[in-house]
mmCIF file of C-alpha atoms in Angstrom:
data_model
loop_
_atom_site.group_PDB
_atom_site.id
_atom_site.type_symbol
_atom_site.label_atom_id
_atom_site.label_comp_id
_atom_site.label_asym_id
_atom_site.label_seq_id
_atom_site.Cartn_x
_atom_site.Cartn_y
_atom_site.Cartn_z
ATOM 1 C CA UNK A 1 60.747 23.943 52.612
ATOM 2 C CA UNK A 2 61.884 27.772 52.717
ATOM 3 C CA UNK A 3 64.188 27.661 49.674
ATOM 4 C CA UNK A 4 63.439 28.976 46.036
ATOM 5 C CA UNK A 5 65.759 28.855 42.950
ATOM 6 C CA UNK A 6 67.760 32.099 43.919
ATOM 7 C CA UNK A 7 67.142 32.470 47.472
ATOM 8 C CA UNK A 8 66.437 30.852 50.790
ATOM 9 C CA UNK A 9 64.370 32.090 53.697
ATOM 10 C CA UNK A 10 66.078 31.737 57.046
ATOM 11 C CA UNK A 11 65.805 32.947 60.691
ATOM 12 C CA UNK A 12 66.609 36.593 61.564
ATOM 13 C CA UNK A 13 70.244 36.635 63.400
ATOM 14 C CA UNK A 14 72.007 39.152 65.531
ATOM 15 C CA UNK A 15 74.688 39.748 62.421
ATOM 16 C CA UNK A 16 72.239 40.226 60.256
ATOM 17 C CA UNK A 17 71.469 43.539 62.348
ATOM 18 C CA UNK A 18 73.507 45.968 61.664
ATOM 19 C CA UNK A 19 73.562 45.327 57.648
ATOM 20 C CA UNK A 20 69.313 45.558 57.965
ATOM 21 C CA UNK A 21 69.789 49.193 59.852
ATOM 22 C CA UNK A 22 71.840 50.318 56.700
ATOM 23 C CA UNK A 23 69.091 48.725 54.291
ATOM 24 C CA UNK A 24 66.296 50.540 55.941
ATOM 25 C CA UNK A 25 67.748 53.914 56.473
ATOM 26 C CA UNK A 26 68.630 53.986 52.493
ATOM 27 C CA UNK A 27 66.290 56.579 51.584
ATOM 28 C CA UNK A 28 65.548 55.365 48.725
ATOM 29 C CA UNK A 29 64.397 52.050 49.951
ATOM 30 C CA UNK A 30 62.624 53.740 53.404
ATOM 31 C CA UNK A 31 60.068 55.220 50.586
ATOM 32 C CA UNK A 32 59.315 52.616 49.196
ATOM 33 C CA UNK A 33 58.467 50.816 52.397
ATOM 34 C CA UNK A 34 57.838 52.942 55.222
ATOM 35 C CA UNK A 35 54.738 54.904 55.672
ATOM 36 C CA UNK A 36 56.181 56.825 58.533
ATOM 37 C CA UNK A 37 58.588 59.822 58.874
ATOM 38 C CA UNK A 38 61.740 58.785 58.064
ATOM 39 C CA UNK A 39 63.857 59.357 61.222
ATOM 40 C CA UNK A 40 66.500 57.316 60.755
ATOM 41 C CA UNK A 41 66.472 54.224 63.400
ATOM 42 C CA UNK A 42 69.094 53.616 65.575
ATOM 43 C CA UNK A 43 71.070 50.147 65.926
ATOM 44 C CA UNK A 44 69.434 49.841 69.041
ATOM 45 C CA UNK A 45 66.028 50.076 67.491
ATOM 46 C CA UNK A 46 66.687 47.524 65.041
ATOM 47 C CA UNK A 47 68.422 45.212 67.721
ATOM 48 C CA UNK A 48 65.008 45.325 69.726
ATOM 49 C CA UNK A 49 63.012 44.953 66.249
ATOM 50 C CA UNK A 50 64.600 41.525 65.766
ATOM 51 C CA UNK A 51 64.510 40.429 69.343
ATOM 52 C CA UNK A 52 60.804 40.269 68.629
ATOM 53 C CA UNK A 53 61.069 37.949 66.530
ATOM 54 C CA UNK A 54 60.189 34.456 67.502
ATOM 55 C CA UNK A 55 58.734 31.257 66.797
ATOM 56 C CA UNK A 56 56.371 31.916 69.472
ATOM 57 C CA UNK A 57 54.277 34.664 68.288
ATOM 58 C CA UNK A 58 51.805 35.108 65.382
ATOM 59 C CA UNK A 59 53.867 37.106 62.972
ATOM 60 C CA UNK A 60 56.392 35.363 60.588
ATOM 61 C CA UNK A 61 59.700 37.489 59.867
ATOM 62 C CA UNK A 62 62.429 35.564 57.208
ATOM 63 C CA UNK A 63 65.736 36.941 56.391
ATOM 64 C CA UNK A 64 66.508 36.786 52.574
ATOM 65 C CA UNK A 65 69.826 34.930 51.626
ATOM 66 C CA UNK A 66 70.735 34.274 48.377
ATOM 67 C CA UNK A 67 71.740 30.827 47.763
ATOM 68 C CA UNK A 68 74.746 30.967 45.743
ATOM 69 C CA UNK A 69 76.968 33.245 48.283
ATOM 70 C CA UNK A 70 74.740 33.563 51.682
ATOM 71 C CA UNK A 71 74.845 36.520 51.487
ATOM 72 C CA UNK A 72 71.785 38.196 53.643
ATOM 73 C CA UNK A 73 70.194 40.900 50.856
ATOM 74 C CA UNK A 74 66.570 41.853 52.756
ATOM 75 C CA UNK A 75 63.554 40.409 54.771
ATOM 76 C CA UNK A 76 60.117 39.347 53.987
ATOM 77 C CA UNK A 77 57.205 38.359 56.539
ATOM 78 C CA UNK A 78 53.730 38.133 57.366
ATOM 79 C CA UNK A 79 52.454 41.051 59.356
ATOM 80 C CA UNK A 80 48.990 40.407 60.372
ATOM 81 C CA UNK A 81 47.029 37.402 60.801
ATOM 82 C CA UNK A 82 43.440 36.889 60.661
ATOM 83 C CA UNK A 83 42.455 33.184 61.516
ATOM 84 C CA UNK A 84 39.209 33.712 61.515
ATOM 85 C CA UNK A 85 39.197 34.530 57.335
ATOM 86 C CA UNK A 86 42.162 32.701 57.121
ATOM 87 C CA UNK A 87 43.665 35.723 55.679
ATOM 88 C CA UNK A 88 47.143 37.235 55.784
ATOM 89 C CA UNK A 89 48.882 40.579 55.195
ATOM 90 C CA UNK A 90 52.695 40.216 53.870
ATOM 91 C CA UNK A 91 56.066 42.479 53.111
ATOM 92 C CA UNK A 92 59.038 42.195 51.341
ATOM 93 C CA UNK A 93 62.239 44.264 51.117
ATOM 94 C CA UNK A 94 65.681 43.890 49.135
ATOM 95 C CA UNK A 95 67.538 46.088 50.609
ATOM 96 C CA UNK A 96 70.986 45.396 49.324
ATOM 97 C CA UNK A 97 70.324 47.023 45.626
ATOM 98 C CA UNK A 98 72.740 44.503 44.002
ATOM 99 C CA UNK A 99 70.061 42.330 43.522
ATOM 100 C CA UNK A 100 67.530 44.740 42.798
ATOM 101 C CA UNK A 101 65.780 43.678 39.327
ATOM 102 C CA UNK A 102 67.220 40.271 39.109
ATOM 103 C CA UNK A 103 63.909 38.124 40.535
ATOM 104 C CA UNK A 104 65.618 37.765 43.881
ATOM 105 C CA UNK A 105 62.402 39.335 45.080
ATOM 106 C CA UNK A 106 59.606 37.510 43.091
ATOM 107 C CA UNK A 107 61.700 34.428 44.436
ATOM 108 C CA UNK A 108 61.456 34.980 47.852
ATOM 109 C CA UNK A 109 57.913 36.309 47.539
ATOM 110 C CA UNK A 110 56.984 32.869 45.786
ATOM 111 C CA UNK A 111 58.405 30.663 48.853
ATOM 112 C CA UNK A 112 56.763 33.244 51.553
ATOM 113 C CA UNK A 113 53.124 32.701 49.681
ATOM 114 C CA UNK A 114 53.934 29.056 49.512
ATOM 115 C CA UNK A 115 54.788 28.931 53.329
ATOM 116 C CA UNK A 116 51.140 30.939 54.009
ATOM 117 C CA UNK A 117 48.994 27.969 51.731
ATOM 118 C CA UNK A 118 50.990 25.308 52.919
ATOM 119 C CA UNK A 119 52.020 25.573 56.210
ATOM 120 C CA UNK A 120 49.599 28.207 57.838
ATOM 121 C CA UNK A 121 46.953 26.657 55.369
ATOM 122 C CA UNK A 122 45.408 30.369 54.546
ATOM 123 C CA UNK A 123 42.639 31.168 52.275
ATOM 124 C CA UNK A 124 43.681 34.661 51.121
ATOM 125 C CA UNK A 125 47.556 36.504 51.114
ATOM 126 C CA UNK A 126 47.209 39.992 50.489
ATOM 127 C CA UNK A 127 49.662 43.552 50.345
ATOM 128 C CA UNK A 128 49.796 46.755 49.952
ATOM 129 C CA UNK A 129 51.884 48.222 47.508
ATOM 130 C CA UNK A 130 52.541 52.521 47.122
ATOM 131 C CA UNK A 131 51.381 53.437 43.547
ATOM 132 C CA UNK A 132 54.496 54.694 42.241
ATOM 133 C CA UNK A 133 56.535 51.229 43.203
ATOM 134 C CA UNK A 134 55.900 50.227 39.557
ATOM 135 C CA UNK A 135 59.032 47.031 40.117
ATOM 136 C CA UNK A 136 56.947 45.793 43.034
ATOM 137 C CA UNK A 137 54.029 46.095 41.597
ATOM 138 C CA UNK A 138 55.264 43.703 39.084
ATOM 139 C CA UNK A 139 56.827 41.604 41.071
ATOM 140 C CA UNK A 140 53.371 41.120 42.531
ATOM 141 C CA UNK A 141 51.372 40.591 39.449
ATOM 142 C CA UNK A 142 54.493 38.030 38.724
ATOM 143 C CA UNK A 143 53.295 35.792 41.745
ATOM 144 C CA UNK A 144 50.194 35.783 40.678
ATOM 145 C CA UNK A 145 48.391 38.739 42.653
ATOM 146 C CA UNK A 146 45.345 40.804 41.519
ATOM 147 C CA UNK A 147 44.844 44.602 41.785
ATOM 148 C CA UNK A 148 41.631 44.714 44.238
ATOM 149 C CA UNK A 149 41.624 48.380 44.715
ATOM 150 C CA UNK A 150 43.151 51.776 44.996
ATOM 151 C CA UNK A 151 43.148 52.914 48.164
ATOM 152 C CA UNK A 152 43.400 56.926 47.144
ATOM 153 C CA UNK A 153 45.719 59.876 48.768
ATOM 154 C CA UNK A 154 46.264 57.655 51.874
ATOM 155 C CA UNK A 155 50.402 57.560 51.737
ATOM 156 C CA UNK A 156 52.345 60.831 51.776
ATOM 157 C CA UNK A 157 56.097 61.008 50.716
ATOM 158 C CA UNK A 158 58.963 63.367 50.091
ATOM 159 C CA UNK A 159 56.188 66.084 50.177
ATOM 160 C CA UNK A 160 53.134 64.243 47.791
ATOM 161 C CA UNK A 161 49.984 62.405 48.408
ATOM 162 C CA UNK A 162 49.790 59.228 46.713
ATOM 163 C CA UNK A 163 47.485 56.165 46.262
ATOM 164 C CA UNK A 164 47.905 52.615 47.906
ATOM 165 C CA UNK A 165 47.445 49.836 45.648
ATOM 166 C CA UNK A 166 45.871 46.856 47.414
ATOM 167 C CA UNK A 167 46.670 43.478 46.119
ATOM 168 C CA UNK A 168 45.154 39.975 47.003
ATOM 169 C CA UNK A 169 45.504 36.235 45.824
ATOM 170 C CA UNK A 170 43.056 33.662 46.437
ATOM 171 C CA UNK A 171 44.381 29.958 47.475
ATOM 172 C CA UNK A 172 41.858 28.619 44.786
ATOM 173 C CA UNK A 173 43.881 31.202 41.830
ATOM 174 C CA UNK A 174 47.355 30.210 43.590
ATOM 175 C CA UNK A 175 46.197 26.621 43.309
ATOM 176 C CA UNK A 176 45.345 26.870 39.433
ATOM 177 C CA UNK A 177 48.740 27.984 38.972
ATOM 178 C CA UNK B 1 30.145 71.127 67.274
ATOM 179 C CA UNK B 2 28.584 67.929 67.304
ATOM 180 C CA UNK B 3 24.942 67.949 67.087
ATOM 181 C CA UNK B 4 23.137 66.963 63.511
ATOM 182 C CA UNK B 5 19.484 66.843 62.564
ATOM 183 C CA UNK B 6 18.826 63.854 64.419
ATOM 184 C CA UNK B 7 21.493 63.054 66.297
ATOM 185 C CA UNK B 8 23.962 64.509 68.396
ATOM 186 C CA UNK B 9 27.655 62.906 68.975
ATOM 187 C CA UNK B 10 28.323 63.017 73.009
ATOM 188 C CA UNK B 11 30.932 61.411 75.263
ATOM 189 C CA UNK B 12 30.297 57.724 76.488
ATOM 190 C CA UNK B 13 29.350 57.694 80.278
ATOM 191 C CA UNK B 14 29.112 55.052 83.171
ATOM 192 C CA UNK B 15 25.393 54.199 82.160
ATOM 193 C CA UNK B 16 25.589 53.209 78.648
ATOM 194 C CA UNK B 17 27.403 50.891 79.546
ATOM 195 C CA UNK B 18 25.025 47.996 79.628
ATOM 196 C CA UNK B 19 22.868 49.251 76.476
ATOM 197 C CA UNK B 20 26.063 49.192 74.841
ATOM 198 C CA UNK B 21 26.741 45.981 75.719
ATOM 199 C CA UNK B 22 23.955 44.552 74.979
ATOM 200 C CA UNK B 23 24.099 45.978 71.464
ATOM 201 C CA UNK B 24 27.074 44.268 71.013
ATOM 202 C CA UNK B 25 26.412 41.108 71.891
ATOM 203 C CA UNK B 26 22.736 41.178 69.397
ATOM 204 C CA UNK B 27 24.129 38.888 67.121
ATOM 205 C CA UNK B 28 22.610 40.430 63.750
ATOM 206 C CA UNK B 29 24.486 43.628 64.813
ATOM 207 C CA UNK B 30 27.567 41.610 65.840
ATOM 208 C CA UNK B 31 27.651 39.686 62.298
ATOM 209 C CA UNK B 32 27.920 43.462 60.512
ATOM 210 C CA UNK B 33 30.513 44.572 62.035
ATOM 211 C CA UNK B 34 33.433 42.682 62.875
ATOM 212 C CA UNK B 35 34.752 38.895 61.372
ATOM 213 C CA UNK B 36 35.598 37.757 64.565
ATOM 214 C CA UNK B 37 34.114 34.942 66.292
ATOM 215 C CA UNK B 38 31.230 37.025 67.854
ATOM 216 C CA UNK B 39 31.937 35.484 71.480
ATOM 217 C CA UNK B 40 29.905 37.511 73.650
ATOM 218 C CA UNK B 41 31.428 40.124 75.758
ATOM 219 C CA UNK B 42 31.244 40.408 79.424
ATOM 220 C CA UNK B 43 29.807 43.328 80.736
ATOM 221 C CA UNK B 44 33.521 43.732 82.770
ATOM 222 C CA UNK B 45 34.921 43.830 78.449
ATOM 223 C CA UNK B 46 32.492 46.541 77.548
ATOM 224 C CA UNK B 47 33.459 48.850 80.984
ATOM 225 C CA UNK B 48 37.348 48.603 80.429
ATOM 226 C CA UNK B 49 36.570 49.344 76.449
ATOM 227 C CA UNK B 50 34.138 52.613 77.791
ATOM 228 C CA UNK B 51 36.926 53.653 80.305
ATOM 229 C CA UNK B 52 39.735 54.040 77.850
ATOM 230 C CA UNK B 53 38.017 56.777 76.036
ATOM 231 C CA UNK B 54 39.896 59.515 76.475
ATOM 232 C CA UNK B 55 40.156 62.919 75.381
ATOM 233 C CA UNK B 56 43.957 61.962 75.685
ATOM 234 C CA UNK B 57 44.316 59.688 73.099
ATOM 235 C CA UNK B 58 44.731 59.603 69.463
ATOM 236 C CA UNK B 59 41.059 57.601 69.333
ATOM 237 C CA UNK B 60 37.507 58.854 69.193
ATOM 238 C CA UNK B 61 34.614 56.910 69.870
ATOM 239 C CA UNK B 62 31.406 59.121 70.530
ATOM 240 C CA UNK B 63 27.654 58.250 71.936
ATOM 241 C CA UNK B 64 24.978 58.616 69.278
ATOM 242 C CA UNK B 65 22.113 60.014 71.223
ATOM 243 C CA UNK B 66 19.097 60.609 69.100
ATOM 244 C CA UNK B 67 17.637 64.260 69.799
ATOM 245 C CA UNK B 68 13.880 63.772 70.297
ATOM 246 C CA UNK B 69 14.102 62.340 73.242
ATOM 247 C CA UNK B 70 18.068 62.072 74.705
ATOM 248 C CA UNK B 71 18.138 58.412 74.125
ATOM 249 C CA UNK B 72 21.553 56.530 73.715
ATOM 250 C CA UNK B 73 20.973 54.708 70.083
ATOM 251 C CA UNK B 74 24.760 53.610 69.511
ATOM 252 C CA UNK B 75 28.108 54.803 68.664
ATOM 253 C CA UNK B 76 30.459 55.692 65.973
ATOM 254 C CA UNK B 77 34.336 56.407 66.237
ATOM 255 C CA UNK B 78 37.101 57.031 64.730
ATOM 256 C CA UNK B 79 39.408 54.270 65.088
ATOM 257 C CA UNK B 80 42.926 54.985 63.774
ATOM 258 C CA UNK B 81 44.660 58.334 62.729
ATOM 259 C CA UNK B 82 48.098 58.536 60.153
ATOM 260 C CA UNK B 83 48.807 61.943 60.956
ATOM 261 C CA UNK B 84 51.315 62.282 58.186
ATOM 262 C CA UNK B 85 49.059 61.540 55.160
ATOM 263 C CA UNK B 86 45.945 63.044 57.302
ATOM 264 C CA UNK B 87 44.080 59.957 57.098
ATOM 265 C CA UNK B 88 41.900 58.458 59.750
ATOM 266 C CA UNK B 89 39.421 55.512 59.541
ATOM 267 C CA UNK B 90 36.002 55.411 61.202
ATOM 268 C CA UNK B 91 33.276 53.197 61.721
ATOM 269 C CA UNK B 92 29.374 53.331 62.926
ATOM 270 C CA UNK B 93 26.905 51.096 64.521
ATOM 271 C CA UNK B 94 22.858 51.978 65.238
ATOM 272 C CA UNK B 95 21.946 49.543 67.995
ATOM 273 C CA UNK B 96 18.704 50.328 68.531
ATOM 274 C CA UNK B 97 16.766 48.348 66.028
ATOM 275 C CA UNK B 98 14.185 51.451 66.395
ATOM 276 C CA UNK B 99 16.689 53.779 64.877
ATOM 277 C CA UNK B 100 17.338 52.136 61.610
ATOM 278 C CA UNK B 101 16.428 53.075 58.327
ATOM 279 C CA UNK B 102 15.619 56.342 58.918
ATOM 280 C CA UNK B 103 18.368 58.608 58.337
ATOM 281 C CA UNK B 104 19.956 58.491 62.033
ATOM 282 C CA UNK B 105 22.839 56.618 61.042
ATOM 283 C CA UNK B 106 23.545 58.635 57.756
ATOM 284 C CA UNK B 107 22.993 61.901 60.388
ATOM 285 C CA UNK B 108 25.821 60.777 62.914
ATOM 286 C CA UNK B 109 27.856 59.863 60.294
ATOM 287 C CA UNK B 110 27.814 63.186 58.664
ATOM 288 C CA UNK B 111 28.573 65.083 61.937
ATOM 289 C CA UNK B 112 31.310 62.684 62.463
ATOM 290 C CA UNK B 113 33.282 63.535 59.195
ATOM 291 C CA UNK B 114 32.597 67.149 59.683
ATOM 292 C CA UNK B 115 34.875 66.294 62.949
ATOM 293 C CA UNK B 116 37.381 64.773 60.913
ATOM 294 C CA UNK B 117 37.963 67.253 58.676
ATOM 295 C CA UNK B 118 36.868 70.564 60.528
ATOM 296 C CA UNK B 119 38.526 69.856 63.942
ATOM 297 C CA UNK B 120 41.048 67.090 62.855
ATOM 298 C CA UNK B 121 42.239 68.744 59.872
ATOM 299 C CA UNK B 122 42.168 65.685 57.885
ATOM 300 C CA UNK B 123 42.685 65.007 53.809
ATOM 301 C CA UNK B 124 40.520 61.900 53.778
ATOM 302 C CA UNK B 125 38.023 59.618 55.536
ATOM 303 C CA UNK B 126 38.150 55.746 54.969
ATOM 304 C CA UNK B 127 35.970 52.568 56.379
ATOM 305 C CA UNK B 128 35.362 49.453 55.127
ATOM 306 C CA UNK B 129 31.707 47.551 54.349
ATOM 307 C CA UNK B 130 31.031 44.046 54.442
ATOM 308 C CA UNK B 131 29.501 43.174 51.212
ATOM 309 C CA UNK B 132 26.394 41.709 52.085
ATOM 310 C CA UNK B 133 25.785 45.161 54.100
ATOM 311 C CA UNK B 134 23.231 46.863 52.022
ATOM 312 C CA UNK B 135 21.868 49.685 54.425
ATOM 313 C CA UNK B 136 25.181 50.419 55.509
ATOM 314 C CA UNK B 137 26.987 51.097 52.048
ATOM 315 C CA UNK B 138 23.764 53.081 51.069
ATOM 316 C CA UNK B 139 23.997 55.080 54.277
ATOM 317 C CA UNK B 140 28.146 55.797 53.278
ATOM 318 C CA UNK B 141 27.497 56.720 49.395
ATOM 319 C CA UNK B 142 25.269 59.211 50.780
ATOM 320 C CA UNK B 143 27.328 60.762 52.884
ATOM 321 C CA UNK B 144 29.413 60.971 49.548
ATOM 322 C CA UNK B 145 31.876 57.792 50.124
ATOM 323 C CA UNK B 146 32.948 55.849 46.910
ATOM 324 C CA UNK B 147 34.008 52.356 46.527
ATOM 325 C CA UNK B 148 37.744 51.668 46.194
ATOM 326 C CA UNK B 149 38.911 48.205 46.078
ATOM 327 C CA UNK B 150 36.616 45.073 46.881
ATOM 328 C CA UNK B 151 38.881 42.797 49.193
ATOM 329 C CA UNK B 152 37.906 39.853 48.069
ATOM 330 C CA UNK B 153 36.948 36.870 50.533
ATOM 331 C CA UNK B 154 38.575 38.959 54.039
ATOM 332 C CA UNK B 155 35.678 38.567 55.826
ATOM 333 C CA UNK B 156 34.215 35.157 57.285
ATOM 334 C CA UNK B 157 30.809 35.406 58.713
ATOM 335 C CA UNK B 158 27.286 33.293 58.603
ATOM 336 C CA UNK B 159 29.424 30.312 57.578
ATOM 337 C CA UNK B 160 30.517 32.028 54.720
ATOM 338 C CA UNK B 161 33.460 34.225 53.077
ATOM 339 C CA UNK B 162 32.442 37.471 52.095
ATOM 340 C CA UNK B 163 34.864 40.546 50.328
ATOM 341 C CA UNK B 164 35.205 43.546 52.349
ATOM 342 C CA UNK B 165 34.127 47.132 50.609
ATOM 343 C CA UNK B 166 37.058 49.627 51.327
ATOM 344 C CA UNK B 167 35.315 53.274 50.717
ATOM 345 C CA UNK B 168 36.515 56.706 51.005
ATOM 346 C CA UNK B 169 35.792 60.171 50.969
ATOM 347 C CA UNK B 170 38.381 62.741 50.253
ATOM 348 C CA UNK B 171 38.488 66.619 51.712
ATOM 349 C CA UNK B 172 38.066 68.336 47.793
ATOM 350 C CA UNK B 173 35.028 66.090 47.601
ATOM 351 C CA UNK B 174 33.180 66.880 50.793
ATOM 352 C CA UNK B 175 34.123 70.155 50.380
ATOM 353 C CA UNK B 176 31.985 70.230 47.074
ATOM 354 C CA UNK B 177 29.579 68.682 48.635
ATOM 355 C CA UNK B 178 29.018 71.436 51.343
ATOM 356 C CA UNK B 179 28.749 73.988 48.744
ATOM 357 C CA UNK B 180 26.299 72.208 46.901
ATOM 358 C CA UNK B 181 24.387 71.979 49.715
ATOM 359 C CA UNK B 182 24.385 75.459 50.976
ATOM 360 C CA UNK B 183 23.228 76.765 46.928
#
């Protein structure tokens, strides 16, 4: 149900921690994600992060593995839920840069959108992506998601102002495909 | 600080309460402005909501309260602040059915940007429309909003899906717009 061509989606485990701290203080890869200040987090934030996680709440975290090694490269989720449109908001990171370029993330993307139509049977999965992530971006348009707008100046990082690129796909599109 | 010409933007007391939540229980009014189920609140929801205004927190929600005569006419706030990219998002209802289409919306909503970027020090002021919202986007593009994405199908309301406007107005461009005004 959870597994693509070149990656699975699993449960978050405790091992998993300490390699997802590393991923997300990479510089590189907090920019691309975080819309914060980049403090770096501690292990004890990311411990409590993933004790969040659960079957029993409305938000959906996965950890990336790739299937040929199982080896855990990232995480992808659904962030926010609204029922009532039957619309969802989801993320992805690869955080181990490896695989980086390779369609490990366009896979994983493709069995998280799956998982929204099929098993949460939504209407509409949407993102935000930061203007200058041009290999997201593509990734996106890959799975089959539209540019809806261009949400200007709202992101600042390393010292610039830049746009956020909103992103939807309807079932009915996802369906034709 | 606060005061238009119409309108001036107060702080919410003990005795709008029930005004206020009868305006949000009118169900044309309801239907405009959020996608939820429009469940009617209990008088008990609207008195917690008035008592966590706060000078103390990072939220603003303000009385309208139209100047002729002191009357309470509805509310507009600003609902989320990013500090780091200066960015907060607001949003504006007119309960009083009275009050509509005459420029008192448009009025609050020009003295509650001013707020945002004279007192807040903000870069840019965002909301978001439902689409079949006519007065209301008319009321933002003159305050000098622009369209910038159309969420398609994110809001469910009337039995229907319906995209979402997401509008904005940057600093540099209200900025012009106060010195066009003042020529």
């Amino acid at each position: 149900m959870h597994t693509g061509k070149l990656v699975r989606l699993r449960e978050c485990r405790k091992e998993d921690i300490p390699l997802a701290q590393r991923f997300l203080n990479d510089s590189e890869t907090r920019a691309l994600i975080g819309m914060g200040i980049p403090y770096p987090y501690t292990l004890a934030d990311e411990e409590r992060r993933v004790e969040k996680y659960s079957a029993g709440n409305d938000t959906y975290n996965f950890a990336i593995e790739t299937l040929e090694r199982g080896r855990y490269i990232g995480r992808c989720g659904i962030n926010e839920i609204d029922w009532n449109a039957r619309t969802v908001s989801i993320g992805v990171w690869i955080g181990d840069k490896k695989y980086w370029g390779y369609g490990y993330g366009t896979d994983a993307m493709d069995v998280l959108i799956r998982f929204c139509f099929e098993q949460m049977n939504i209407n509409k999965v949407k993102l935000g992506v930061f203007s200058f992530n041009e290999r997201a971006r593509h990734c996106y348009e890959k799975c089959g998601f539209a540019v809806e707008g261009v949400l200007r100046r709202e992101l600042c990082v390393n010292g610039q102002y830049h746009d956020i690129i909103e992103m939807g796909m309807l079932r009915s599109e996802w369906e034709a495909r | 600080m606060y005061t238009g010409k119409l309108v001036r933007l107060r702080e919410y007391r003990e005795e709008d309460i029930p005004l206020s939540n009868a305006f949000f229980n009118d169900n044309e009014i309801r239907g405009l402005m959020d996608s939820g189920t429009g469940y009617p609140h209990v008088l008990a929801d609207t008195k917690r909501w008035v008592e966590k205004n706060s000078a103390s927190h990072d939220t603003y929600c303000f009385a309208i309260e139209a100047l002729d005569n002191g009357r309470f006419i509805g509310r507009c706030d600003i609902c989320r602040v990013d500090w780091k990219a200066r960015v907060a998002k607001v949003g504006i209802l007119i309960g009083d059915k009275r009050y509509r289409g005459k420029g008192y919306g448009t009025d609050a909503m020009e003295a509650l940007i001013r707020f945002c970027f004279e007192q807040m020090n903000l870069n840019k002021v965002k909301l978001d429309v439902f689409s079949f919202n006519t007065r209301a986007r008319r009321c933002y593009e003159k305050c000098g909003f622009i369209a910038e994405g159309v969420l398609r199908r994110e809001i469910y309301a009337r039995g229907q899906y319906h995209d979402n406007i997401a509008m904005g107005l940057l600093r540099i461009e209200w900025e012009a717009r106060q010195k066009d005004k003042s020529f």
